[in-house]
Short mmCIF file of C-alpha atoms in Angstrom, two decimals:
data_model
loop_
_atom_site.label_atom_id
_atom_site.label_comp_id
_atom_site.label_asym_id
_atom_site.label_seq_id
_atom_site.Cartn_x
_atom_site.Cartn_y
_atom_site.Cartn_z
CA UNK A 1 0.17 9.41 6.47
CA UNK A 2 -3.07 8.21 5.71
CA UNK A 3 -6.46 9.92 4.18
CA UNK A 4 -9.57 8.59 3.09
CA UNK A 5 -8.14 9.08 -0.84
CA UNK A 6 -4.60 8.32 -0.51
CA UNK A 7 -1.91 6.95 2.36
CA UNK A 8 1.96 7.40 1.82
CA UNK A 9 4.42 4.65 2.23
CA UNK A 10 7.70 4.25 2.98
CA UNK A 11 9.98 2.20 1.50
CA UNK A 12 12.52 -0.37 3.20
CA UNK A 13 15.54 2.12 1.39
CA UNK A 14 13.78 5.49 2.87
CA UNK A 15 12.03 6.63 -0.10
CA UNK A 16 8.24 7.19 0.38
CA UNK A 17 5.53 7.29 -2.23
CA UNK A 18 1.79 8.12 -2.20
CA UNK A 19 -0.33 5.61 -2.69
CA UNK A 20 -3.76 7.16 -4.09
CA UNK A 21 -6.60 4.92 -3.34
CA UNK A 22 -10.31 4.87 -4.98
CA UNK A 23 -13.61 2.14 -3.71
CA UNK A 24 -12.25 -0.19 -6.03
CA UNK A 25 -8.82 -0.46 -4.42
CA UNK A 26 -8.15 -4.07 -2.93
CA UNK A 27 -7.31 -3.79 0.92
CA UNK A 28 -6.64 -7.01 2.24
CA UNK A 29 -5.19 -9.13 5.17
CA UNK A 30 -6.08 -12.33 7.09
CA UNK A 31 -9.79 -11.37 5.73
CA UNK A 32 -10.98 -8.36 4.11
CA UNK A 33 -9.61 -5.18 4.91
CA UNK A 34 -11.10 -1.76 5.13
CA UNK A 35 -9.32 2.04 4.97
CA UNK A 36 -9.68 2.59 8.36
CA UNK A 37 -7.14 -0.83 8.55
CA UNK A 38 -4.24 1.46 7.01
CA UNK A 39 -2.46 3.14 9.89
CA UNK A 40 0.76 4.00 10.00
CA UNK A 41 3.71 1.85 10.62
CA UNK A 42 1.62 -0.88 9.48
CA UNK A 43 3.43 -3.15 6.65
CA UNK A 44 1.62 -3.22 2.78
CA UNK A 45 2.49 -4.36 0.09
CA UNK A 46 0.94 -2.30 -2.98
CA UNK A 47 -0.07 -2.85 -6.62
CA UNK A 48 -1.39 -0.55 -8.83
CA UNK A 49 -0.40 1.79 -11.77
CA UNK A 50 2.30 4.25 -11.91
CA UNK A 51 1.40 7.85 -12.14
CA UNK A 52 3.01 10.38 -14.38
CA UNK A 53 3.12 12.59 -10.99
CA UNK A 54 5.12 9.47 -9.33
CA UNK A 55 2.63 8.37 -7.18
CA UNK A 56 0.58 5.32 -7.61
CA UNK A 57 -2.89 4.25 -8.01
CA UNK A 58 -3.17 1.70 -6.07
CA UNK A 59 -5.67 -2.00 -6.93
CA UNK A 60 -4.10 -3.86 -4.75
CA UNK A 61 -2.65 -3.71 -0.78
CA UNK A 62 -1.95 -6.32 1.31
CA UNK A 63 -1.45 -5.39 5.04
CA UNK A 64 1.50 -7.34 6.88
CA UNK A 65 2.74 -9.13 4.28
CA UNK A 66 5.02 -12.25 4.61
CA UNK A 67 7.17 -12.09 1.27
CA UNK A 68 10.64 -14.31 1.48
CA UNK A 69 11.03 -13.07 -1.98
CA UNK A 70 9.34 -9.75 -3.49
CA UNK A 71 7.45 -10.60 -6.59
CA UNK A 72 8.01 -8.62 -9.85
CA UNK A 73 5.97 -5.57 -9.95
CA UNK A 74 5.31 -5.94 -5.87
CA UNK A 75 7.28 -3.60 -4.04
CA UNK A 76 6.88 -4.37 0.11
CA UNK A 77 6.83 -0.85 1.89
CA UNK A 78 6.32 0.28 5.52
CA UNK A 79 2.92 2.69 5.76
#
């Protein structure tokens, strides 16, 4: 799902996780991207900060992301 404060993901093993967002949260693709970009069944990768709650508070998404290899900390997700 996706709001104009957070968007839930879910994760290539099932799991979801909500993904809270603020103005300074990166949102990027091919160029800048925008909230209104995050739809679902679009494919992010996240970064942020884990949240005692378990969600996260996100800095960083990438929207269809190519990753051979996930980096550590980077978890690739399906919105």
């Amino acid at each position: 799902s996706v709001d104009d404060k957070s968007i839930s993901v879910k994760s290539n093993d099932g799991s979801s996780k909500i993904i809270l967002l603020s103005d300074s949260t990166a949102i990027n693709k091919a160029t800048a991207g925008q909230k209104s970009d995050l739809v679902v069944g679009e494919k992010v990768v996240v970064f942020g900060t884990s949240n005692s709650d378990g969600s996260i508070s996100g800095t960083n998404i990438q929207l269809n992301p190519t990753m051979p290899n996930n980096p550590s900390g980077a978890s690739q997700k399906n919105n």
